Short mmCIF file of C-alpha atoms in Angstrom, two decimals:
data_model
loop_
_atom_site.label_atom_id
_atom_site.label_comp_id
_atom_site.label_asym_id
_atom_site.label_seq_id
_atom_site.Cartn_x
_atom_site.Cartn_y
_atom_site.Cartn_z
CA MET A 1 0.00 0.00 0.00
CA SER A 2 1.49 3.30 -1.03
CA TRP A 3 0.58 6.61 -2.60
CA ARG A 4 0.11 4.76 -5.90
CA PHE A 5 -3.15 3.39 -4.51
CA LEU A 6 -4.45 6.91 -3.88
CA ARG A 7 -3.27 7.97 -7.31
CA ASP A 8 -5.16 5.11 -8.99
CA LEU A 9 -8.28 5.90 -6.95
CA LEU A 10 -8.24 9.55 -7.95
CA SER A 11 -7.58 8.70 -11.60
CA GLY A 12 -10.86 6.77 -11.49
CA VAL A 13 -12.68 9.82 -10.09
CA ASN A 14 -11.34 11.99 -12.90
CA LYS A 15 -13.72 10.33 -15.37
CA TYR A 16 -16.80 11.73 -13.63
CA SER A 17 -15.45 15.18 -12.80
CA THR A 18 -16.04 18.56 -14.36
CA GLY A 19 -13.16 20.49 -15.98
CA ILE A 20 -12.43 22.28 -12.70
CA GLY A 21 -12.51 18.92 -10.90
CA ARG A 22 -9.82 17.63 -13.26
CA MET A 23 -7.73 20.70 -12.56
CA TRP A 24 -8.11 19.96 -8.85
CA VAL A 25 -6.90 16.37 -9.38
CA ALA A 26 -3.89 17.66 -11.37
CA VAL A 27 -3.01 20.18 -8.62
CA VAL A 28 -3.31 17.48 -5.91
CA PHE A 29 -1.18 14.99 -7.90
CA ILE A 30 1.55 17.29 -9.00
CA PHE A 31 1.83 20.14 -6.52
CA ARG A 32 0.92 18.22 -3.39
CA LEU A 33 1.48 14.47 -3.71
CA LEU A 34 4.54 14.61 -5.96
CA VAL A 35 6.16 17.43 -3.95
CA TYR A 36 5.45 15.47 -0.75
CA VAL A 37 7.06 12.26 -2.06
CA VAL A 38 10.09 13.66 -3.88
CA ALA A 39 10.99 16.58 -1.63
CA ALA A 40 9.13 17.11 1.64
CA GLU A 41 9.44 13.57 3.07
CA ASN A 42 13.25 13.77 3.00
CA ILE A 43 13.38 17.06 4.87
CA TRP A 44 11.53 15.64 7.88
CA LYS A 45 13.17 12.20 7.66
CA TYR A 46 15.67 12.63 10.51
CA GLU A 47 13.89 15.40 12.41
CA HIS A 48 14.11 13.61 15.76
CA ASP A 49 17.79 12.65 15.38
CA GLU A 50 18.72 16.16 14.34
CA PHE A 51 16.71 17.83 17.11
CA GLU A 52 19.39 18.90 19.58
CA CYS A 53 19.09 20.30 23.11
CA ASN A 54 21.87 22.08 24.98
CA ILE A 55 21.90 19.54 27.80
CA LYS A 56 23.24 16.08 28.54
CA GLN A 57 20.32 15.07 30.79
CA PRO A 58 18.94 11.76 29.38
CA GLY A 59 15.31 11.99 28.31
CA CYS A 60 15.25 15.78 28.10
CA GLU A 61 15.53 15.83 24.29
CA ASN A 62 12.80 13.21 23.87
CA VAL A 63 10.41 15.01 26.17
CA CYS A 64 11.00 18.40 24.56
CA PHE A 65 10.62 17.02 21.03
CA ASP A 66 7.37 15.38 22.00
CA HIS A 67 6.13 18.60 23.60
CA PHE A 68 6.85 20.81 20.58
CA PHE A 69 5.88 18.27 17.87
CA PRO A 70 2.86 16.28 19.16
CA VAL A 71 2.20 15.25 15.55
CA SER A 72 4.96 15.84 13.03
CA HIS A 73 4.25 18.30 10.18
CA ILE A 74 4.86 15.60 7.63
CA ARG A 75 2.37 13.16 9.16
CA LEU A 76 -0.27 15.88 9.36
CA TRP A 77 0.44 16.67 5.71
CA ALA A 78 -0.02 13.00 4.74
CA LEU A 79 -3.29 12.79 6.72
CA GLN A 80 -4.52 15.96 5.04
CA LEU A 81 -3.80 14.51 1.57
CA ILE A 82 -5.68 11.31 2.38
CA MET A 83 -8.70 13.00 4.00
CA VAL A 84 -8.99 15.56 1.23
CA SER A 85 -8.90 12.94 -1.53
CA THR A 86 -11.40 10.46 -0.11
CA PRO A 87 -14.71 12.42 -0.44
CA SER A 88 -14.30 11.94 -4.20
CA LEU A 89 -15.00 8.26 -3.57
CA LEU A 90 -18.63 9.15 -2.76
CA VAL A 91 -19.06 10.05 -6.44
CA VAL A 92 -17.45 6.81 -7.59
CA PHE A 93 -19.70 4.77 -5.29
CA HIS A 94 -22.83 6.59 -6.49
CA VAL A 95 -21.95 5.97 -10.15
CA ALA A 96 -21.24 2.29 -9.35
CA TYR A 97 -24.62 2.11 -7.58
CA ARG A 98 -26.35 3.57 -10.68
CA GLU A 99 -24.60 1.07 -12.98
CA ASN A 100 -25.54 -1.82 -10.66
CA ARG A 101 -29.16 -0.67 -10.64
CA GLU A 102 -29.24 -0.66 -14.44
CA LYS A 103 -27.76 -4.16 -14.50
CA HIS A 104 -30.20 -5.39 -11.88
CA HIS A 105 -33.25 -4.05 -13.76
CA ASN A 106 -31.72 -5.02 -17.09
CA GLN A 107 -32.76 -1.74 -18.70
CA LYS A 108 -31.36 1.72 -19.32
CA LEU A 109 -32.52 3.80 -16.34
CA TYR A 110 -30.16 6.73 -16.87
CA LYS A 111 -29.12 8.58 -20.04
CA ASN A 112 -25.51 8.27 -18.81
CA PRO A 113 -24.77 6.90 -15.30
CA GLY A 114 -21.66 9.11 -15.03
CA GLU A 115 -23.44 12.36 -15.90
CA ILE A 116 -23.73 14.82 -13.02
CA ASP A 117 -27.48 15.25 -12.64
CA GLY A 118 -30.23 14.35 -10.21
CA GLY A 119 -28.95 12.51 -7.13
CA LEU A 120 -25.36 12.42 -8.41
CA LEU A 121 -25.31 16.22 -8.42
CA TYR A 122 -26.10 16.28 -4.71
CA THR A 123 -23.45 13.62 -4.01
CA TYR A 124 -20.92 15.64 -6.01
CA LEU A 125 -21.77 18.84 -4.13
CA ILE A 126 -21.53 17.02 -0.78
CA SER A 127 -18.10 15.67 -1.75
CA LEU A 128 -16.97 19.20 -2.65
CA ILE A 129 -18.23 20.56 0.69
CA LEU A 130 -16.45 17.76 2.57
CA LYS A 131 -13.20 18.33 0.65
CA THR A 132 -13.28 22.06 1.40
CA GLY A 133 -14.18 21.36 5.02
CA PHE A 134 -11.24 18.99 5.49
CA GLU A 135 -8.84 21.46 3.89
CA ILE A 136 -9.94 24.24 6.25
CA VAL A 137 -9.88 21.94 9.32
CA PHE A 138 -6.31 20.85 8.60
CA LEU A 139 -5.11 24.38 7.92
CA VAL A 140 -6.61 25.52 11.25
CA LEU A 141 -5.06 22.47 12.98
CA PHE A 142 -1.63 23.33 11.58
CA TYR A 143 -2.05 26.93 12.68
CA LYS A 144 -3.19 26.05 16.21
CA LEU A 145 -0.70 23.23 16.85
CA TYR A 146 2.36 25.14 15.72
CA ASN A 147 1.35 28.75 16.53
CA GLY A 148 1.27 29.82 12.92
CA PHE A 149 3.20 28.45 9.97
CA LYS A 150 6.63 29.50 11.20
CA VAL A 151 9.25 26.99 12.25
CA PRO A 152 11.59 28.59 14.80
CA ARG A 153 15.30 27.81 14.95
CA LEU A 154 15.29 27.69 18.73
CA VAL A 155 12.69 26.58 21.25
CA LYS A 156 13.03 26.89 25.04
CA CYS A 157 12.00 23.83 27.02
CA ASP A 158 11.59 23.41 30.79
CA ILE A 159 9.70 20.12 31.14
CA ARG A 160 10.92 17.41 33.53
CA PRO A 161 13.48 15.82 33.44
CA CYS A 162 15.16 18.91 31.90
CA PRO A 163 16.80 20.59 34.96
CA GLY A 164 15.99 24.21 33.97
CA THR A 165 15.05 26.11 30.84
CA VAL A 166 17.00 24.44 28.09
CA ASP A 167 17.70 25.65 24.53
CA CYS A 168 16.63 23.17 21.87
CA TYR A 169 17.48 23.59 18.20
CA ILE A 170 15.29 22.40 15.36
CA SER A 171 17.00 21.12 12.19
CA LYS A 172 16.42 22.79 8.81
CA PRO A 173 13.83 25.31 10.07
CA THR A 174 13.99 27.56 7.00
CA GLU A 175 13.55 24.71 4.54
CA LYS A 176 10.64 23.33 6.59
CA MET A 177 9.00 26.76 6.67
CA ILE A 178 9.36 27.13 2.87
CA PHE A 179 7.63 23.81 2.29
CA LEU A 180 4.93 24.57 4.87
CA CYS A 181 4.17 27.82 3.02
CA PHE A 182 4.01 25.79 -0.16
CA LEU A 183 1.55 23.40 1.52
CA VAL A 184 -0.63 26.29 2.69
CA ALA A 185 -0.58 27.94 -0.75
CA THR A 186 -1.62 24.73 -2.53
CA SER A 187 -4.33 24.05 0.07
CA CYS A 188 -5.75 27.53 -0.50
CA LEU A 189 -5.61 26.98 -4.27
CA CYS A 190 -7.53 23.72 -3.85
CA ILE A 191 -10.13 25.49 -1.65
CA VAL A 192 -10.58 28.14 -4.36
CA LEU A 193 -10.96 25.42 -7.04
CA ASN A 194 -13.54 23.56 -4.94
CA LEU A 195 -15.57 26.72 -4.30
CA SER A 196 -15.44 27.65 -8.02
CA GLU A 197 -16.59 24.17 -8.97
CA MET A 198 -19.48 24.37 -6.49
CA SER A 199 -20.56 27.77 -7.83
CA TYR A 200 -20.26 26.54 -11.41
CA LEU A 201 -22.40 23.45 -10.77
CA ILE A 202 -25.06 25.35 -8.80
CA PHE A 203 -25.21 28.05 -11.50
CA LYS A 204 -25.34 25.53 -14.38
CA TYR A 205 -28.15 23.48 -12.88
CA SER A 206 -30.14 26.52 -11.77
CA ILE A 207 -30.09 27.74 -15.37
CA LYS A 208 -31.09 24.25 -16.57
CA CYS A 209 -34.03 24.12 -14.10
CA TYR A 210 -35.10 27.63 -15.07
CA TRP A 211 -35.16 26.76 -18.79
CA LYS A 212 -37.09 23.55 -18.18
CA ARG A 213 -39.75 25.45 -16.21
CA HIS A 214 -39.83 28.20 -18.83
CA ILE A 215 -40.41 25.65 -21.63
CA LYS A 216 -43.11 23.86 -19.57
CA LYS A 217 -44.92 27.16 -18.93
CA ARG A 218 -44.86 27.98 -22.63
CA GLN A 219 -46.36 24.58 -23.40
CA MET B 1 3.39 8.80 -6.92
CA ASP B 2 6.89 9.53 -8.18
CA TRP B 3 8.78 10.82 -11.20
CA GLY B 4 7.55 7.84 -13.26
CA ALA B 5 3.97 9.03 -12.78
CA LEU B 6 4.96 12.50 -14.03
CA HIS B 7 6.51 10.82 -17.06
CA THR B 8 3.20 9.02 -17.75
CA ILE B 9 1.26 12.28 -17.49
CA LEU B 10 3.62 14.20 -19.75
CA GLY B 11 4.09 11.34 -22.22
CA GLY B 12 0.62 12.02 -23.58
CA VAL B 13 1.59 15.61 -24.43
CA ASN B 14 4.56 14.36 -26.43
CA LYS B 15 2.33 13.28 -29.31
CA HIS B 16 1.22 16.84 -29.95
CA SER B 17 4.62 18.50 -29.51
CA THR B 18 7.03 19.73 -32.14
CA SER B 19 10.31 17.85 -32.74
CA ILE B 20 12.18 20.31 -30.54
CA GLY B 21 9.55 19.80 -27.82
CA LYS B 22 10.15 16.04 -27.96
CA ILE B 23 13.90 16.56 -27.66
CA TRP B 24 13.29 18.87 -24.69
CA LEU B 25 11.15 16.24 -22.96
CA THR B 26 13.82 13.57 -23.54
CA VAL B 27 16.56 15.85 -22.16
CA LEU B 28 14.35 16.65 -19.15
CA PHE B 29 13.75 13.02 -18.27
CA ILE B 30 17.16 11.57 -19.03
CA PHE B 31 19.62 14.32 -18.14
CA ARG B 32 17.74 15.98 -15.32
CA ILE B 33 15.21 13.76 -13.57
CA MET B 34 17.16 10.52 -13.96
CA ILE B 35 20.43 12.16 -12.88
CA LEU B 36 18.62 13.69 -9.89
CA VAL B 37 17.17 10.34 -8.80
CA VAL B 38 20.12 7.99 -9.42
CA ALA B 39 23.06 10.25 -8.61
CA ALA B 40 22.41 13.65 -7.11
CA GLU B 41 20.14 12.40 -4.30
CA ARG B 42 22.93 10.07 -3.09
CA VAL B 43 25.52 12.85 -3.14
CA TRP B 44 23.31 15.12 -1.01
CA GLY B 45 21.92 12.25 1.07
CA ASP B 46 24.21 12.72 4.06
CA GLU B 47 24.45 16.49 3.84
CA GLN B 48 23.44 17.41 7.37
CA ASP B 49 24.97 14.40 9.10
CA ASP B 50 28.35 15.08 7.56
CA PHE B 51 28.21 18.84 7.92
CA ILE B 52 30.71 19.27 10.73
CA CYS B 53 31.48 22.37 12.76
CA ASN B 54 34.60 22.81 14.83
CA THR B 55 32.76 23.19 18.12
CA LEU B 56 31.06 20.99 20.69
CA GLN B 57 28.41 23.65 21.41
CA PRO B 58 25.02 21.93 20.97
CA GLY B 59 22.84 23.62 18.40
CA CYS B 60 25.65 25.44 16.62
CA LYS B 61 25.76 22.90 13.77
CA ASN B 62 21.98 23.03 13.25
CA VAL B 63 21.92 26.80 13.18
CA CYS B 64 24.91 27.12 10.85
CA TYR B 65 23.55 24.51 8.47
CA ASP B 66 20.21 26.29 8.35
CA HIS B 67 21.96 29.63 7.77
CA PHE B 68 24.06 28.42 4.82
CA PHE B 69 21.46 26.08 3.26
CA PRO B 70 18.01 27.69 3.66
CA ILE B 71 16.76 25.20 1.09
CA SER B 72 18.80 22.22 -0.08
CA HIS B 73 20.01 22.06 -3.72
CA ILE B 74 18.21 18.77 -4.18
CA ARG B 75 14.83 20.16 -3.09
CA LEU B 76 15.28 23.26 -5.22
CA TRP B 77 16.01 21.08 -8.27
CA ALA B 78 12.99 18.89 -7.54
CA LEU B 79 10.76 21.97 -7.35
CA GLN B 80 12.34 23.40 -10.50
CA LEU B 81 11.68 20.18 -12.42
CA ILE B 82 8.07 20.04 -11.21
CA PHE B 83 7.36 23.68 -12.10
CA VAL B 84 9.10 23.42 -15.47
CA SER B 85 7.14 20.28 -16.41
CA THR B 86 3.69 21.53 -15.50
CA PRO B 87 3.06 24.10 -18.29
CA ALA B 88 2.92 21.10 -20.63
CA LEU B 89 -0.30 20.18 -18.79
CA LEU B 90 -1.95 23.28 -20.27
CA VAL B 91 -1.45 21.69 -23.68
CA ALA B 92 -2.73 18.33 -22.39
CA MET B 93 -5.88 20.01 -21.02
CA HIS B 94 -6.49 21.90 -24.26
CA VAL B 95 -6.11 18.70 -26.30
CA ALA B 96 -8.46 16.84 -23.91
CA TYR B 97 -11.00 19.68 -24.27
CA ARG B 98 -10.80 19.51 -28.10
CA ARG B 99 -11.22 15.73 -28.04
CA HIS B 100 -14.22 16.11 -25.75
CA GLU B 101 -15.81 18.59 -28.18
CA LYS B 102 -15.15 16.30 -31.17
CA LYS B 103 -16.66 13.34 -29.30
CA ARG B 104 -19.74 15.44 -28.48
CA GLN B 105 -20.09 16.41 -32.16
CA PHE B 106 -19.67 12.76 -33.19
CA ARG B 107 -22.33 11.57 -30.71
CA LYS B 108 -24.77 14.24 -31.91
CA GLY B 109 -24.28 12.86 -35.42
CA ASP B 110 -22.97 16.13 -36.79
CA GLN B 111 -22.55 16.03 -40.59
CA LYS B 112 -19.39 18.16 -40.35
CA CYS B 113 -17.62 15.58 -38.17
CA GLU B 114 -15.17 13.69 -40.37
CA TYR B 115 -14.37 10.79 -37.97
CA LYS B 116 -15.58 7.23 -38.44
CA ASP B 117 -15.57 6.21 -34.77
CA ILE B 118 -14.67 7.29 -31.22
CA GLU B 119 -11.35 5.38 -31.33
CA GLU B 120 -10.19 7.54 -34.22
CA ILE B 121 -10.92 10.69 -32.19
CA ARG B 122 -9.02 9.26 -29.21
CA LYS B 123 -5.94 8.46 -31.32
CA GLN B 124 -6.00 11.61 -33.40
CA ARG B 125 -3.00 13.93 -33.21
CA PHE B 126 -3.82 17.63 -33.28
CA HIS B 127 -1.72 20.07 -35.26
CA ILE B 128 -0.37 23.07 -33.42
CA GLU B 129 -2.53 25.75 -34.99
CA GLY B 130 -5.30 28.10 -33.97
CA SER B 131 -5.99 28.32 -30.24
CA LEU B 132 -3.75 25.30 -29.55
CA TRP B 133 -0.84 27.35 -30.95
CA TRP B 134 -1.48 30.05 -28.35
CA THR B 135 -1.69 27.48 -25.53
CA TYR B 136 1.48 25.75 -26.70
CA THR B 137 3.39 29.02 -27.05
CA SER B 138 2.22 30.19 -23.60
CA SER B 139 3.38 26.90 -22.08
CA ILE B 140 6.85 27.38 -23.60
CA PHE B 141 6.92 30.96 -22.31
CA PHE B 142 6.04 29.84 -18.77
CA ARG B 143 8.67 27.10 -18.95
CA LEU B 144 11.29 29.71 -19.83
CA VAL B 145 10.17 31.98 -17.01
CA PHE B 146 10.31 29.18 -14.43
CA GLU B 147 13.74 28.01 -15.60
CA ALA B 148 15.12 31.55 -15.42
CA VAL B 149 13.57 32.22 -11.99
CA PHE B 150 14.99 29.04 -10.48
CA MET B 151 18.45 29.59 -12.00
CA TYR B 152 18.47 33.10 -10.54
CA ALA B 153 17.22 31.85 -7.15
CA PHE B 154 20.08 29.32 -7.13
CA TYR B 155 22.67 31.93 -8.00
CA PHE B 156 21.28 34.38 -5.46
CA MET B 157 20.97 31.91 -2.57
CA TYR B 158 24.33 30.23 -2.93
CA ASP B 159 26.45 33.15 -4.21
CA GLY B 160 27.27 31.44 -7.46
CA PHE B 161 27.36 27.75 -8.35
CA ARG B 162 30.43 26.68 -6.39
CA MET B 163 30.21 24.70 -3.16
CA PRO B 164 32.93 25.86 -0.75
CA ARG B 165 34.76 23.39 1.49
CA LEU B 166 34.75 25.63 4.50
CA MET B 167 32.21 28.11 5.82
CA LYS B 168 32.73 30.48 8.72
CA CYS B 169 29.74 30.76 11.00
CA SER B 170 29.10 33.11 13.92
CA ALA B 171 25.33 32.68 14.41
CA TRP B 172 24.15 32.27 18.01
CA PRO B 173 24.65 29.88 19.94
CA CYS B 174 28.07 29.36 18.32
CA PRO B 175 30.49 30.86 20.85
CA ASN B 176 32.51 32.79 18.24
CA THR B 177 33.38 32.43 14.56
CA VAL B 178 33.38 28.71 14.00
CA ASP B 179 34.71 26.71 11.02
CA CYS B 180 32.11 24.46 9.43
CA PHE B 181 33.00 21.88 6.79
CA VAL B 182 30.65 20.80 4.03
CA SER B 183 30.65 17.13 2.97
CA ARG B 184 31.72 16.25 -0.62
CA PRO B 185 32.07 19.84 -1.88
CA THR B 186 33.80 18.95 -5.15
CA GLU B 187 31.26 16.28 -6.11
CA LYS B 188 28.45 18.69 -5.27
CA THR B 189 30.06 21.43 -7.38
CA VAL B 190 30.38 19.04 -10.32
CA PHE B 191 26.72 18.04 -10.14
CA THR B 192 25.59 21.63 -9.64
CA ILE B 193 27.48 22.71 -12.77
CA PHE B 194 26.07 19.74 -14.67
CA MET B 195 22.48 20.58 -13.69
CA ILE B 196 22.99 24.26 -14.53
CA ALA B 197 24.46 23.31 -17.92
CA VAL B 198 21.51 21.05 -18.73
CA SER B 199 19.07 23.79 -17.56
CA SER B 200 20.80 26.16 -19.99
CA ILE B 201 20.45 23.62 -22.80
CA CYS B 202 16.75 23.30 -21.98
CA ILE B 203 16.40 27.10 -22.05
CA LEU B 204 18.07 27.16 -25.49
CA LEU B 205 15.76 24.40 -26.73
CA ASN B 206 12.73 26.32 -25.48
CA VAL B 207 13.93 29.54 -27.14
CA ALA B 208 14.56 27.64 -30.40
CA GLU B 209 11.08 26.08 -30.21
CA LEU B 210 9.51 29.49 -29.59
CA CYS B 211 11.36 30.98 -32.58
CA TYR B 212 10.34 28.00 -34.72
CA LEU B 213 6.67 28.39 -33.78
CA LEU B 214 6.71 32.15 -34.37
CA THR B 215 8.43 31.69 -37.76
CA LYS B 216 5.91 29.04 -38.75
CA PHE B 217 3.04 31.30 -37.67
CA PHE B 218 4.25 34.28 -39.71
CA LEU B 219 5.05 32.12 -42.75
CA ARG B 220 1.58 30.58 -42.64
CA ARG B 221 0.03 34.03 -42.36
CA SER B 222 1.99 35.39 -45.31
CA LYS B 223 1.12 32.27 -47.35
CA LYS B 224 -2.58 32.70 -46.60
CA ALA B 225 -2.41 36.38 -47.51
CA GLY B 226 -0.42 35.72 -50.72
CA ASN B 227 -2.00 32.43 -51.86
CA PRO B 228 -5.59 31.76 -50.76
CA LYS B 229 -5.81 28.56 -52.90
CA HIS B 230 -3.25 26.45 -50.97
CA HIS B 231 -3.84 22.70 -50.52
CA PRO B 232 -3.88 21.74 -46.81
CA ASN B 233 -4.06 17.96 -47.44
CA HIS B 234 -0.63 17.73 -49.07
CA GLU B 235 1.00 19.85 -46.30
CA ASN B 236 -0.71 17.80 -43.56
CA LYS B 237 0.44 14.46 -45.04
CA GLU B 238 4.09 15.61 -45.04
CA GLU B 239 3.81 16.94 -41.48
CA THR B 240 2.16 13.70 -40.31
CA LYS B 241 4.96 11.61 -41.81
CA GLN B 242 7.63 13.81 -40.16
CA ASN B 243 5.75 13.62 -36.85
CA GLU B 244 5.59 9.81 -37.04
CA MET B 245 9.34 9.61 -37.66
CA ASN B 246 10.05 11.95 -34.76
CA GLU B 247 7.79 9.91 -32.51
CA LEU B 248 9.61 6.68 -33.37
CA ILE B 249 12.93 8.32 -32.46
CA SER B 250 11.68 9.84 -29.20
CA ASP B 251 9.74 6.68 -28.16
CA SER B 252 12.88 4.56 -28.43
CA CYS B 253 14.71 7.07 -26.19
CA GLN B 254 11.88 7.19 -23.69
CA ASN B 255 11.60 3.41 -23.38
CA THR B 256 15.00 3.48 -21.65
CA VAL B 257 13.71 6.17 -19.27
CA ILE B 258 10.66 4.08 -18.31
CA GLY B 259 12.98 1.21 -17.39
CA PHE B 260 14.96 3.44 -15.03
CA SER B 261 11.98 5.26 -13.48
CA SER B 262 10.16 2.04 -12.54
#
């Protein structure tokens, strides 16, 4: 099980997406997943080993690292990628349900099971709302857990068994901050894409409904 | 998700590129991405572990390393390669949009649609003309901009392209000016120069492609203005034949890349 699984899953979703949805998939694949795998993972690889405190007291480094990094940035990033990608599965399941229904009744019930109309439209909108929600939740979590998106060079720690206030140094803080900013920027871009897609779909189907009613009235 | 996946995504664009574009893609995958993955990553692999400062003061090494390497060469190259590859997706999206429109026309049973079946639409190669020309040219322009920006960022951040053996650091908590030694400076300099040289070649290829497209555009315009009765079929057949030959050449190069990436 690796990121390839998520990639294959999302490639399947692409078939039933709008143009903006496909742009979203491209942004997630290239600017988030690919950057995570080829660059970001290596920066945080030895973060615990390279975290150094100005003290020889055994256990002090461990306790301070745990206090300042309850969940590592990189793990939070990975969780965010997974949570943000999975609402798209709702659409895949709905389309599969439609196709199964057609098979079961042995007749064509839908013009095109993958077309975004009727119940599938609501499923699609719900998946967009969930995606946007997860993005915002994770951004807020990042902000609250780490007091902003800055990574300081030095943190002061006074938790037992550290004897007093001890200076602890984080490795590669500037590089980590650059990639965190990159993460935030791509998350915001994805939020904008999701909101645009929602507006587009709501607008498109409102116009469709309006025209249908207009034609009915005329008749 | 890795560089092989990017190769799969961009491979589709290759069909609709010019010959220079195909050469650019081959250079990108063989001389930049492959070199990054099989060689450069190993050279920079132990960069912080083997960065040694002449002091026992805890934290001094971390702070000095962060001061001299705000972002590692390897990560900067990875970002550069990602940003430089992505404008090609604009072309891929435009082609996908055109195919979608043609399929819609075909399904509606439009008389104007000249295709026999959906498979023919899927396999069809679009010529770089009309709106696709503008998309293609914009993608080359963005590629050039990204290459130039990253080369400048490199030069600015590391004061040139040389990796020094020794750096003097006096950032707190280092007690005074401390000597810090970089691991494998010569090997890193060699690879940095190599990557810069290949970036420059890619810039030249992009400039050449841009000039070629602009020349073609103006020639076509002057032909249309001077000779309204030209025969498109004959021109298209010659172009198609040339494109097929170019594809055979580039496909045989790229098959070796696929082997390495997987």
